[in-house]
Amino acid sequence: MALSVKSWRRRIVINGLRTCWLLITCWYEYGIFLYSAAKCGWPLMDVSFFFLTNQQDPKHVLLIADPQIIDKRSYPGRPALLTYISQLIVDLNLRKNWRAALRSAPDVVFFLGDYMDSGRAVMSDAEYERYVNRFMNIFSMDSKIPRYYIPGNHDVGLGPSVLFSPHARTRYTSHFGPLNSRVSVANHTFVLIDAPGLVEEDYKRHGLGKTYDKWNALPGKTVDFVKSFVDGVYSENSTGNTEPTILLSHIPLSRPEGSNCGPLRERGTIRRGVGLGYQNTLGKDSSTFLLEHLRPTLIFSGDDHDYCEVQIYGIREVTVKSLSMAMGIKKPGYQMLSLVPPGSSAISHTDAPCVLPDQLRIYLNVYIPLALISLAVVLIACIVRGQHYRRWSFRIMSHTKRKSRESTKPSAPRHFRTPTRTRIAMDEYGFTLDDSDTDQRLPPPASASVPTKNTFLPVFSPGRILLRGLILSQSLAIAIVSSGRRGGLFGDFLGDVRDVAMFPIGIIFLISFWTFLDI
């Protein structure tokens, strides 16, 4: 019966922890991503105008920025094994975020640059091919959905450096398409520019002291593309562009220093800055050139990783959040844009940001505390369930009680001495004694009766508290030391931890394995 009761108690603890872990892991590995995607629907258009004019259904555009998948070069000082584990975790998070974004069923997808953290680095063609395939595998989607790319500084480089491959732009165009292009969606023209190339050309122009009006644009580069677009070369039937223009640039446009990015930004603002292979914003002259020639109604950019919404000369620019957990922001995100053909009395486009779960917070504030709580519960359950604490505490306390009584009462004749074992009872010190030999117990003589108070230590004295603490610690230490025999407390603890841990680990593995499968 005792074994069955202990086994029943063990099953309650283990199954309770398993159930808790099942609910937690299913929610934080899968459910919370679906919930985040469901909360963020496509922004609505002017409904009254939509029904009165019998317009076609809105086109839904998904904008993704800076996935920047990491590789062995991303963290130079990190051990290879830790880098590989980081890569697996970040890739898994990107897949979850991408799956959540795709649940919105977009009609078109635009990627705003920085697809691979080391896409510009010097590497062999075979390694670059594997890198691109890894990116495409993470961001797999229905081939019927059009997808378009603009280059980022991590894709093609920015400025001269021996760390950057001279073939970076050639590799990029062979896998992702042209550096500058235009796309028409729902009678809106998206102008996709090579922002890193524009920065490099701007340095050359500025170094020669020429304005954009007098600058001879480099053939095939960004300035040449913009001027040709304005002249109608890239417009349908060469009659010029009459559709509203939406500009897509990896690097944000210039803005007044300290411009407020709005309440959705996690911290700070976008400031001017230049370094090896990057520039935080386009130059003031370059930004003015783009605005005057393209006259966009809306601008989307990336590169900064955090959300930012500003007005630049009356034109709204949105810097889209990175989709990756490894880009220095707590909550990754993406942008959703709804389009209808432009009308005479209603806006033709509206957009909204979407945020995804804080993956690092899930690990640090959910899984780790829950694991510590589970270990504590299992340990306490093993101590309570086992016989170690009761057996050793009984022996030590029986010995202490006998010594105390013998020091406060005269010796009794041998045939009147109290047996050393008693029935389960609570002594005056609050400890439990256990025995079944009560039938042979003889009452003590009247002369042996002593007061029950102040016979050893006061009930609430510091000495009594210290004594109990020492006894408890000794009992626990002896139990743990003796656990090596026949399994013991330590063996039971490891077995219970194993039985509890295998369940959530298996669930996380199955969800991760399913997530890593191609969509």
Short mmCIF file of C-alpha atoms in Angstrom, two decimals:
data_model
loop_
_atom_site.label_atom_id
_atom_site.label_comp_id
_atom_site.label_asym_id
_atom_site.label_seq_id
_atom_site.Cartn_x
_atom_site.Cartn_y
_atom_site.Cartn_z
CA MET A 1 0.00 0.00 0.00
CA ALA A 2 2.82 2.40 0.87
CA LEU A 3 4.47 1.88 -2.50
CA SER A 4 1.22 2.38 -4.36
CA VAL A 5 0.53 5.63 -2.47
CA LYS A 6 4.02 6.94 -3.24
CA SER A 7 3.64 5.93 -6.88
CA TRP A 8 0.26 7.67 -7.03
CA ARG A 9 1.72 10.86 -5.57
CA ARG A 10 4.64 10.72 -7.99
CA ARG A 11 2.28 10.41 -10.97
CA ILE A 12 0.28 13.43 -9.77
CA VAL A 13 3.40 15.61 -9.61
CA ILE A 14 4.87 14.43 -12.92
CA ASN A 15 1.59 14.56 -14.85
CA GLY A 16 0.78 17.97 -13.41
CA LEU A 17 4.13 19.36 -14.55
CA ARG A 18 3.73 17.68 -17.92
CA THR A 19 0.34 19.27 -18.42
CA CYS A 20 1.69 22.67 -17.44
CA TRP A 21 4.61 22.34 -19.86
CA LEU A 22 2.30 21.08 -22.61
CA LEU A 23 0.11 24.17 -22.40
CA ILE A 24 3.05 26.56 -22.06
CA THR A 25 5.14 25.14 -24.91
CA CYS A 26 2.24 24.77 -27.35
CA TRP A 27 1.26 28.38 -26.73
CA TYR A 28 4.71 29.97 -26.83
CA GLU A 29 6.06 27.80 -29.66
CA TYR A 30 3.01 28.01 -31.92
CA GLY A 31 -0.14 29.63 -30.58
CA ILE A 32 1.26 33.06 -29.73
CA PHE A 33 2.53 33.51 -33.29
CA LEU A 34 -0.88 32.69 -34.72
CA TYR A 35 -2.49 35.03 -32.23
CA SER A 36 -0.13 37.87 -33.18
CA ALA A 37 -0.87 37.37 -36.87
CA ALA A 38 -4.64 37.16 -36.25
CA LYS A 39 -4.58 40.43 -34.31
CA CYS A 40 -3.05 42.20 -37.28
CA GLY A 41 -5.43 42.26 -40.24
CA TRP A 42 -5.16 44.11 -43.50
CA PRO A 43 -5.86 47.82 -43.06
CA LEU A 44 -9.30 48.82 -44.34
CA MET A 45 -9.91 51.28 -47.15
CA ASP A 46 -12.64 53.92 -47.44
CA VAL A 47 -15.58 51.50 -47.28
CA SER A 48 -18.25 53.93 -48.48
CA PHE A 49 -16.26 54.91 -51.55
CA PHE A 50 -15.40 51.28 -52.19
CA PHE A 51 -19.03 50.18 -52.41
CA LEU A 52 -20.38 53.27 -54.20
CA THR A 53 -17.86 53.03 -57.04
CA ASN A 54 -17.99 49.21 -57.27
CA GLN A 55 -14.21 48.96 -57.13
CA GLN A 56 -12.38 45.65 -57.36
CA ASP A 57 -11.06 43.97 -54.23
CA PRO A 58 -8.05 45.68 -52.63
CA LYS A 59 -4.60 44.34 -53.38
CA HIS A 60 -2.67 43.30 -50.31
CA VAL A 61 1.06 43.98 -50.19
CA LEU A 62 3.39 42.51 -47.55
CA LEU A 63 6.67 44.32 -46.81
CA ILE A 64 9.55 42.46 -45.11
CA ALA A 65 12.74 44.16 -43.94
CA ASP A 66 16.16 43.01 -42.75
CA PRO A 67 15.85 39.28 -42.04
CA GLN A 68 19.69 39.29 -42.19
CA ILE A 69 20.15 35.58 -41.55
CA ILE A 70 23.35 35.01 -39.61
CA ASP A 71 26.30 32.77 -40.41
CA LYS A 72 29.72 31.92 -38.99
CA ARG A 73 30.98 35.46 -39.65
CA SER A 74 28.19 37.22 -37.73
CA TYR A 75 29.76 36.82 -34.26
CA PRO A 76 33.57 36.61 -34.72
CA GLY A 77 34.41 36.17 -31.04
CA ARG A 78 31.80 33.51 -30.36
CA PRO A 79 32.75 29.80 -30.21
CA ALA A 80 31.76 27.77 -33.25
CA LEU A 81 29.27 25.59 -31.34
CA LEU A 82 27.54 28.58 -29.77
CA THR A 83 27.41 30.29 -33.18
CA TYR A 84 25.77 27.21 -34.68
CA ILE A 85 23.19 27.07 -31.87
CA SER A 86 22.48 30.79 -32.32
CA GLN A 87 22.01 30.21 -36.04
CA LEU A 88 19.49 27.43 -35.40
CA ILE A 89 17.51 29.52 -32.91
CA VAL A 90 17.42 32.61 -35.15
CA ASP A 91 16.48 30.57 -38.23
CA LEU A 92 13.69 28.89 -36.29
CA ASN A 93 12.38 32.26 -35.12
CA LEU A 94 12.49 33.63 -38.68
CA ARG A 95 10.49 30.66 -39.92
CA LYS A 96 7.86 31.18 -37.23
CA ASN A 97 7.61 34.88 -38.01
CA TRP A 98 7.44 34.28 -41.74
CA ARG A 99 4.72 31.66 -41.34
CA ALA A 100 2.75 34.08 -39.19
CA ALA A 101 3.10 36.83 -41.81
CA LEU A 102 2.07 34.51 -44.65
CA ARG A 103 -1.18 33.63 -42.88
CA SER A 104 -2.46 37.01 -44.08
CA ALA A 105 -2.41 35.64 -47.68
CA PRO A 106 -0.71 38.58 -49.43
CA ASP A 107 -1.03 39.24 -53.16
CA VAL A 108 2.50 40.67 -53.48
CA VAL A 109 5.60 40.58 -51.28
CA PHE A 110 8.39 43.17 -51.26
CA PHE A 111 11.68 42.54 -49.46
CA LEU A 112 13.47 45.72 -48.40
CA GLY A 113 17.07 44.51 -48.29
CA ASP A 114 19.68 42.90 -46.02
CA TYR A 115 18.68 39.30 -46.60
CA MET A 116 21.95 37.68 -45.51
CA ASP A 117 24.18 39.12 -42.83
CA SER A 118 27.34 38.25 -44.81
CA GLY A 119 25.95 38.42 -48.33
CA ARG A 120 28.62 40.96 -49.30
CA ALA A 121 31.52 39.03 -47.74
CA VAL A 122 34.33 37.36 -49.64
CA MET A 123 33.37 33.71 -50.10
CA SER A 124 33.37 31.00 -52.73
CA ASP A 125 30.53 30.68 -55.22
CA ALA A 126 29.52 27.36 -53.64
CA GLU A 127 29.26 28.90 -50.17
CA TYR A 128 27.27 31.83 -51.50
CA GLU A 129 24.94 29.41 -53.26
CA ARG A 130 24.32 27.53 -50.01
CA TYR A 131 23.73 30.84 -48.22
CA VAL A 132 21.12 31.93 -50.77
CA ASN A 133 19.43 28.53 -50.69
CA ARG A 134 19.16 28.79 -46.91
CA PHE A 135 17.48 32.17 -47.26
CA MET A 136 15.08 30.88 -49.92
CA ASN A 137 14.28 27.83 -47.81
CA ILE A 138 13.38 29.97 -44.80
CA PHE A 139 11.25 32.31 -46.91
CA SER A 140 9.61 29.68 -49.09
CA MET A 141 6.16 30.58 -50.37
CA ASP A 142 3.66 29.86 -53.10
CA SER A 143 5.30 30.50 -56.47
CA LYS A 144 2.10 32.19 -57.65
CA ILE A 145 2.69 35.11 -55.27
CA PRO A 146 5.03 37.69 -56.89
CA ARG A 147 8.05 38.67 -54.82
CA TYR A 148 10.43 41.55 -55.44
CA TYR A 149 13.75 42.57 -53.88
CA ILE A 150 15.82 45.69 -53.36
CA PRO A 151 19.50 45.49 -52.37
CA GLY A 152 20.76 46.33 -48.89
CA ASN A 153 24.25 47.22 -47.74
CA HIS A 154 24.70 43.70 -46.34
CA ASP A 155 23.78 42.29 -49.75
CA VAL A 156 25.98 44.33 -52.11
CA GLY A 157 28.22 46.30 -49.77
CA LEU A 158 28.65 50.04 -49.37
CA GLY A 159 31.98 51.69 -49.97
CA PRO A 160 35.37 50.07 -50.64
CA SER A 161 36.68 47.36 -48.31
CA VAL A 162 38.82 44.26 -48.64
CA LEU A 163 36.14 42.48 -46.60
CA PHE A 164 33.57 42.95 -49.37
CA SER A 165 33.53 40.70 -52.40
CA PRO A 166 34.07 42.45 -55.76
CA HIS A 167 31.44 40.08 -57.13
CA ALA A 168 28.77 41.02 -54.58
CA ARG A 169 26.56 42.95 -57.03
CA THR A 170 26.90 40.36 -59.77
CA ARG A 171 25.95 37.59 -57.36
CA TYR A 172 23.03 39.60 -56.09
CA THR A 173 21.55 40.32 -59.53
CA SER A 174 21.92 36.69 -60.60
CA HIS A 175 19.86 35.48 -57.60
CA PHE A 176 17.53 38.36 -56.66
CA GLY A 177 17.04 40.39 -59.82
CA PRO A 178 17.90 43.93 -60.97
CA LEU A 179 19.28 46.53 -58.60
CA ASN A 180 16.73 49.16 -59.73
CA SER A 181 13.25 48.39 -61.04
CA ARG A 182 9.63 49.43 -61.09
CA VAL A 183 6.49 47.36 -60.39
CA SER A 184 2.83 48.26 -60.92
CA VAL A 185 0.28 46.99 -58.41
CA ALA A 186 -3.36 48.12 -58.39
CA ASN A 187 -2.51 51.14 -60.56
CA HIS A 188 0.29 52.18 -58.18
CA THR A 189 3.90 52.32 -59.30
CA PHE A 190 6.48 50.95 -56.88
CA VAL A 191 9.93 52.35 -57.56
CA LEU A 192 12.62 50.03 -56.17
CA ILE A 193 16.04 51.71 -55.95
CA ASP A 194 19.57 50.61 -55.15
CA ALA A 195 20.12 52.84 -52.10
CA PRO A 196 23.71 51.67 -51.35
CA GLY A 197 24.61 52.41 -54.97
CA LEU A 198 23.03 55.85 -54.66
CA VAL A 199 25.17 56.61 -51.60
CA GLU A 200 28.34 55.60 -53.42
CA GLU A 201 27.42 57.72 -56.46
CA ASP A 202 26.55 60.63 -54.19
CA TYR A 203 30.06 60.51 -52.67
CA LYS A 204 31.57 60.73 -56.17
CA ARG A 205 29.30 63.61 -57.15
CA HIS A 206 29.99 65.50 -53.96
CA GLY A 207 33.72 64.92 -54.30
CA LEU A 208 33.65 66.63 -57.70
CA GLY A 209 31.58 69.51 -56.32
CA LYS A 210 28.72 69.08 -58.78
CA THR A 211 24.98 69.36 -58.26
CA TYR A 212 22.62 66.66 -59.43
CA ASP A 213 21.50 68.87 -62.32
CA LYS A 214 25.05 69.04 -63.67
CA TRP A 215 26.06 65.53 -62.69
CA ASN A 216 26.54 63.04 -65.53
CA ALA A 217 24.78 60.01 -64.12
CA LEU A 218 26.72 56.74 -64.16
CA PRO A 219 25.13 54.43 -66.74
CA GLY A 220 22.88 51.80 -65.21
CA LYS A 221 23.18 53.24 -61.70
CA THR A 222 20.48 54.68 -59.45
CA VAL A 223 20.64 58.31 -60.61
CA ASP A 224 20.44 57.22 -64.24
CA PHE A 225 17.47 54.97 -63.42
CA VAL A 226 15.57 57.76 -61.64
CA LYS A 227 16.15 60.24 -64.46
CA SER A 228 15.15 57.67 -67.07
CA PHE A 229 12.04 56.83 -65.08
CA VAL A 230 11.02 60.47 -65.05
CA ASP A 231 11.67 60.77 -68.75
CA GLY A 232 9.28 57.92 -69.41
CA VAL A 233 11.72 55.18 -70.32
CA TYR A 234 10.35 52.92 -67.58
CA SER A 235 6.73 54.01 -67.99
CA GLU A 236 4.14 52.12 -69.98
CA ASN A 237 4.02 53.15 -73.66
CA SER A 238 6.68 55.77 -72.84
CA THR A 239 3.98 58.31 -72.05
CA GLY A 240 5.21 59.10 -68.57
CA ASN A 241 4.07 57.81 -65.23
CA THR A 242 0.55 58.84 -64.21
CA GLU A 243 0.11 56.38 -61.35
CA PRO A 244 0.76 57.27 -57.69
CA THR A 245 4.37 56.43 -56.88
CA ILE A 246 5.48 54.49 -53.82
CA LEU A 247 9.23 54.60 -53.22
CA LEU A 248 11.08 51.61 -51.73
CA SER A 249 14.58 52.34 -50.43
CA HIS A 250 16.65 50.18 -48.12
CA ILE A 251 18.28 53.23 -46.50
CA PRO A 252 15.91 55.80 -44.93
CA LEU A 253 15.82 59.31 -46.37
CA SER A 254 17.42 62.28 -44.68
CA ARG A 255 15.39 64.01 -42.00
CA PRO A 256 15.94 66.72 -39.36
CA GLU A 257 18.18 65.49 -36.58
CA GLY A 258 16.23 64.07 -33.65
CA SER A 259 12.97 63.62 -35.60
CA ASN A 260 10.38 61.77 -33.56
CA CYS A 261 9.68 58.27 -34.89
CA GLY A 262 6.31 57.93 -33.19
CA PRO A 263 5.01 55.85 -30.27
CA LEU A 264 5.56 52.46 -31.93
CA ARG A 265 9.34 52.76 -31.90
CA GLU A 266 11.08 50.81 -29.14
CA ARG A 267 13.88 53.30 -28.42
CA GLY A 268 15.60 56.42 -29.71
CA THR A 269 15.36 57.77 -33.23
CA ILE A 270 17.20 57.47 -36.54
CA ARG A 271 20.29 59.66 -36.51
CA ARG A 272 22.90 60.43 -39.13
CA GLY A 273 25.83 58.07 -39.00
CA VAL A 274 28.47 56.57 -41.27
CA GLY A 275 30.76 53.60 -40.80
CA LEU A 276 32.36 50.64 -42.51
CA GLY A 277 29.78 49.35 -44.94
CA TYR A 278 26.81 51.40 -43.72
CA GLN A 279 25.17 54.81 -43.66
CA ASN A 280 22.14 55.42 -41.45
CA THR A 281 20.34 57.80 -43.83
CA LEU A 282 20.69 59.02 -47.38
CA GLY A 283 22.35 62.37 -47.86
CA LYS A 284 20.26 65.52 -47.89
CA ASP A 285 20.98 66.20 -51.57
CA SER A 286 20.18 62.59 -52.53
CA SER A 287 16.90 62.68 -50.61
CA THR A 288 15.91 65.96 -52.25
CA PHE A 289 16.80 64.52 -55.66
CA LEU A 290 14.53 61.51 -55.13
CA LEU A 291 11.61 63.53 -53.79
CA GLU A 292 11.74 66.12 -56.57
CA HIS A 293 12.06 63.62 -59.41
CA LEU A 294 9.82 60.79 -58.23
CA ARG A 295 7.27 62.80 -56.21
CA PRO A 296 6.22 59.74 -54.19
CA THR A 297 3.00 59.65 -52.20
CA LEU A 298 4.48 57.15 -49.72
CA ILE A 299 7.96 55.87 -48.84
CA PHE A 300 9.00 52.57 -47.25
CA SER A 301 12.53 51.89 -46.02
CA GLY A 302 14.44 49.41 -43.88
CA ASP A 303 18.01 49.13 -42.55
CA ASP A 304 17.33 50.63 -39.09
CA HIS A 305 15.62 47.44 -37.78
CA ASP A 306 13.16 49.41 -35.62
CA TYR A 307 9.88 51.05 -36.61
CA CYS A 308 9.92 54.73 -37.51
CA GLU A 309 7.23 56.96 -39.02
CA VAL A 310 8.08 60.53 -40.04
CA GLN A 311 6.92 63.25 -42.42
CA ILE A 312 9.58 64.37 -44.89
CA TYR A 313 8.50 67.55 -46.69
CA GLY A 314 4.90 66.47 -46.23
CA ILE A 315 5.50 62.91 -47.48
CA ARG A 316 5.10 60.05 -45.06
CA GLU A 317 8.00 57.62 -44.71
CA VAL A 318 7.70 54.35 -42.80
CA THR A 319 10.81 52.43 -41.76
CA VAL A 320 9.72 48.81 -41.43
CA LYS A 321 10.76 46.68 -38.47
CA SER A 322 13.17 43.80 -38.94
CA LEU A 323 11.61 40.35 -39.06
CA SER A 324 14.49 38.86 -37.04
CA MET A 325 14.93 38.51 -33.28
CA ALA A 326 18.71 39.05 -33.67
CA MET A 327 18.59 42.67 -34.84
CA GLY A 328 18.58 44.45 -31.48
CA ILE A 329 14.81 44.88 -31.08
CA LYS A 330 12.51 43.10 -28.67
CA LYS A 331 9.59 42.50 -31.00
CA PRO A 332 10.17 41.80 -34.71
CA GLY A 333 7.57 42.94 -37.21
CA TYR A 334 6.45 43.57 -40.77
CA GLN A 335 4.23 46.00 -42.67
CA MET A 336 0.87 45.41 -44.35
CA LEU A 337 -0.31 47.66 -47.20
CA SER A 338 -3.73 47.72 -48.85
CA LEU A 339 -4.17 49.25 -52.31
CA VAL A 340 -7.12 50.10 -54.54
CA PRO A 341 -6.95 51.87 -57.91
CA PRO A 342 -6.83 55.60 -57.23
CA GLY A 343 -10.16 57.46 -57.35
CA SER A 344 -11.19 61.07 -57.25
CA SER A 345 -12.41 61.33 -53.67
CA ALA A 346 -10.77 58.59 -51.59
CA ILE A 347 -7.30 57.56 -50.56
CA SER A 348 -5.95 54.70 -52.61
CA HIS A 349 -3.61 53.13 -50.06
CA THR A 350 -3.35 52.56 -46.33
CA ASP A 351 -0.88 50.58 -44.26
CA ALA A 352 -0.35 49.26 -40.75
CA PRO A 353 2.56 47.72 -38.82
CA CYS A 354 2.40 44.26 -37.26
CA VAL A 355 4.48 43.11 -34.30
CA LEU A 356 5.48 39.58 -33.39
CA PRO A 357 6.33 37.94 -30.04
CA ASP A 358 9.49 38.75 -28.12
CA GLN A 359 11.32 35.43 -28.54
CA LEU A 360 14.17 36.26 -26.14
CA ARG A 361 11.68 37.22 -23.43
CA ILE A 362 9.95 33.86 -23.89
CA TYR A 363 13.24 32.07 -23.24
CA LEU A 364 14.36 34.23 -20.31
CA ASN A 365 11.08 35.10 -18.59
CA VAL A 366 9.00 32.00 -19.27
CA TYR A 367 11.04 28.87 -19.97
CA ILE A 368 13.92 29.43 -17.55
CA PRO A 369 11.74 30.42 -14.52
CA LEU A 370 9.34 27.56 -15.26
CA ALA A 371 12.26 25.13 -15.46
CA LEU A 372 13.57 26.31 -12.06
CA ILE A 373 10.10 26.04 -10.53
CA SER A 374 9.72 22.54 -11.97
CA LEU A 375 13.07 21.46 -10.49
CA ALA A 376 12.06 22.82 -7.08
CA VAL A 377 8.67 21.07 -7.22
CA VAL A 378 10.28 17.76 -8.18
CA LEU A 379 12.88 18.04 -5.41
CA ILE A 380 10.32 18.87 -2.74
CA ALA A 381 8.07 16.07 -3.95
CA CYS A 382 10.95 13.59 -3.73
CA ILE A 383 11.80 14.67 -0.19
CA VAL A 384 8.18 14.51 0.99
CA ARG A 385 7.53 11.24 -0.82
CA GLY A 386 10.65 9.45 0.37
CA GLN A 387 11.56 8.14 3.77
CA HIS A 388 14.89 9.91 4.03
CA TYR A 389 13.85 13.04 5.89
CA ARG A 390 11.43 11.30 8.25
CA ARG A 391 13.86 8.49 9.11
CA TRP A 392 16.86 10.64 9.91
CA SER A 393 14.95 13.43 11.62
CA PHE A 394 13.24 10.81 13.85
CA ARG A 395 16.54 9.28 14.93
CA ILE A 396 18.20 12.61 15.70
CA MET A 397 15.18 14.05 17.51
CA SER A 398 14.59 10.85 19.53
CA HIS A 399 18.16 10.96 20.67
CA THR A 400 17.92 14.67 21.57
CA LYS A 401 14.65 14.18 23.48
CA ARG A 402 15.95 11.26 25.50
CA LYS A 403 19.05 13.19 26.51
CA SER A 404 16.88 16.13 27.57
CA ARG A 405 14.57 14.02 29.70
CA GLU A 406 17.37 12.07 31.33
CA SER A 407 18.97 15.35 32.39
CA THR A 408 15.76 16.61 34.11
CA LYS A 409 14.41 13.52 35.94
CA PRO A 410 15.81 10.88 38.36
CA SER A 411 16.57 7.43 37.11
CA ALA A 412 13.70 4.96 37.47
CA PRO A 413 14.00 1.27 38.32
CA ARG A 414 14.80 -0.89 35.33
CA HIS A 415 11.33 -2.52 35.24
CA PHE A 416 9.63 0.95 35.36
CA ARG A 417 11.68 2.58 32.61
CA THR A 418 9.72 3.91 29.67
CA PRO A 419 10.26 1.94 26.46
CA THR A 420 12.35 3.79 23.92
CA ARG A 421 9.67 3.52 21.18
CA THR A 422 6.27 5.21 21.45
CA ARG A 423 3.10 5.45 19.40
CA ILE A 424 2.73 8.27 16.89
CA ALA A 425 2.39 11.37 19.05
CA MET A 426 3.49 15.01 19.13
CA ASP A 427 6.06 15.74 21.81
CA GLU A 428 6.43 19.03 23.62
CA TYR A 429 8.95 20.25 21.04
CA GLY A 430 6.58 19.82 18.13
CA PHE A 431 8.29 16.80 16.52
CA THR A 432 6.62 13.53 15.51
CA LEU A 433 7.60 10.23 17.09
CA ASP A 434 6.68 6.90 15.58
CA ASP A 435 6.29 3.43 17.09
CA SER A 436 3.80 0.65 17.40
CA ASP A 437 4.97 -1.00 20.63
CA THR A 438 2.48 0.85 22.86
CA ASP A 439 0.93 -2.25 24.34
CA GLN A 440 4.07 -2.86 26.37
CA ARG A 441 4.48 0.72 27.47
CA LEU A 442 4.31 1.20 31.27
CA PRO A 443 3.25 4.47 32.82
CA PRO A 444 6.06 6.41 34.44
CA PRO A 445 6.07 6.68 38.20
CA ALA A 446 4.57 9.76 39.73
CA SER A 447 7.96 10.79 41.02
CA ALA A 448 9.25 10.89 37.44
CA SER A 449 6.71 13.40 36.14
CA VAL A 450 8.23 16.74 35.16
CA PRO A 451 6.84 19.99 33.86
CA THR A 452 6.34 20.16 30.09
CA LYS A 453 7.44 23.78 29.76
CA ASN A 454 10.92 25.22 29.93
CA THR A 455 12.46 21.76 30.26
CA PHE A 456 14.94 22.31 27.46
CA LEU A 457 14.55 25.63 25.61
CA PRO A 458 11.75 28.22 25.48
CA VAL A 459 9.21 27.51 22.72
CA PHE A 460 10.05 30.57 20.61
CA SER A 461 13.63 31.16 21.72
CA PRO A 462 16.41 31.74 19.18
CA GLY A 463 18.13 28.68 20.50
CA ARG A 464 15.16 26.44 19.69
CA ILE A 465 14.87 27.89 16.18
CA LEU A 466 18.58 27.41 15.59
CA LEU A 467 18.43 23.85 16.89
CA ARG A 468 15.56 22.95 14.57
CA GLY A 469 17.38 24.50 11.61
CA LEU A 470 20.53 22.54 12.38
CA ILE A 471 18.60 19.31 12.77
CA LEU A 472 16.72 19.86 9.52
CA SER A 473 19.90 20.69 7.59
CA GLN A 474 21.68 17.65 9.07
CA SER A 475 18.78 15.42 8.15
CA LEU A 476 18.67 16.72 4.58
CA ALA A 477 22.44 16.46 4.18
CA ILE A 478 22.48 12.89 5.46
CA ALA A 479 19.60 12.00 3.15
CA ILE A 480 21.38 13.42 0.10
CA VAL A 481 24.69 11.76 0.98
CA SER A 482 22.99 8.43 1.50
CA SER A 483 21.06 8.78 -1.77
CA GLY A 484 23.80 6.99 -3.65
CA ARG A 485 22.63 3.75 -2.05
CA ARG A 486 19.76 2.07 -3.88
CA GLY A 487 19.06 5.20 -5.97
CA GLY A 488 17.99 7.27 -3.02
CA LEU A 489 16.77 10.85 -3.08
CA PHE A 490 19.20 11.95 -5.78
CA GLY A 491 18.31 9.05 -8.02
CA ASP A 492 14.58 9.66 -7.58
CA PHE A 493 15.10 13.35 -8.34
CA LEU A 494 17.01 12.70 -11.56
CA GLY A 495 14.44 10.15 -12.65
CA ASP A 496 11.55 12.52 -12.09
CA VAL A 497 13.36 15.36 -13.86
CA ARG A 498 13.96 13.07 -16.80
CA ASP A 499 10.33 11.99 -16.96
CA VAL A 500 9.09 15.59 -16.82
CA ALA A 501 11.69 17.10 -19.18
CA MET A 502 11.30 14.56 -21.96
CA PHE A 503 7.71 15.66 -22.52
CA PRO A 504 8.24 19.41 -23.25
CA ILE A 505 11.50 18.71 -25.07
CA GLY A 506 9.64 16.31 -27.33
CA ILE A 507 6.91 18.86 -28.00
CA ILE A 508 9.40 21.63 -28.80
CA PHE A 509 11.30 19.25 -31.08
CA LEU A 510 8.17 18.23 -32.97
CA ILE A 511 6.98 21.83 -33.43
CA SER A 512 10.46 22.91 -34.49
CA PHE A 513 10.76 19.99 -36.91
CA TRP A 514 7.41 20.86 -38.45
CA THR A 515 8.43 24.53 -38.67
CA PHE A 516 11.66 23.64 -40.47
CA LEU A 517 9.74 21.75 -43.14
CA ASP A 518 9.10 23.61 -46.37
CA ILE A 519 5.77 25.44 -46.47
#
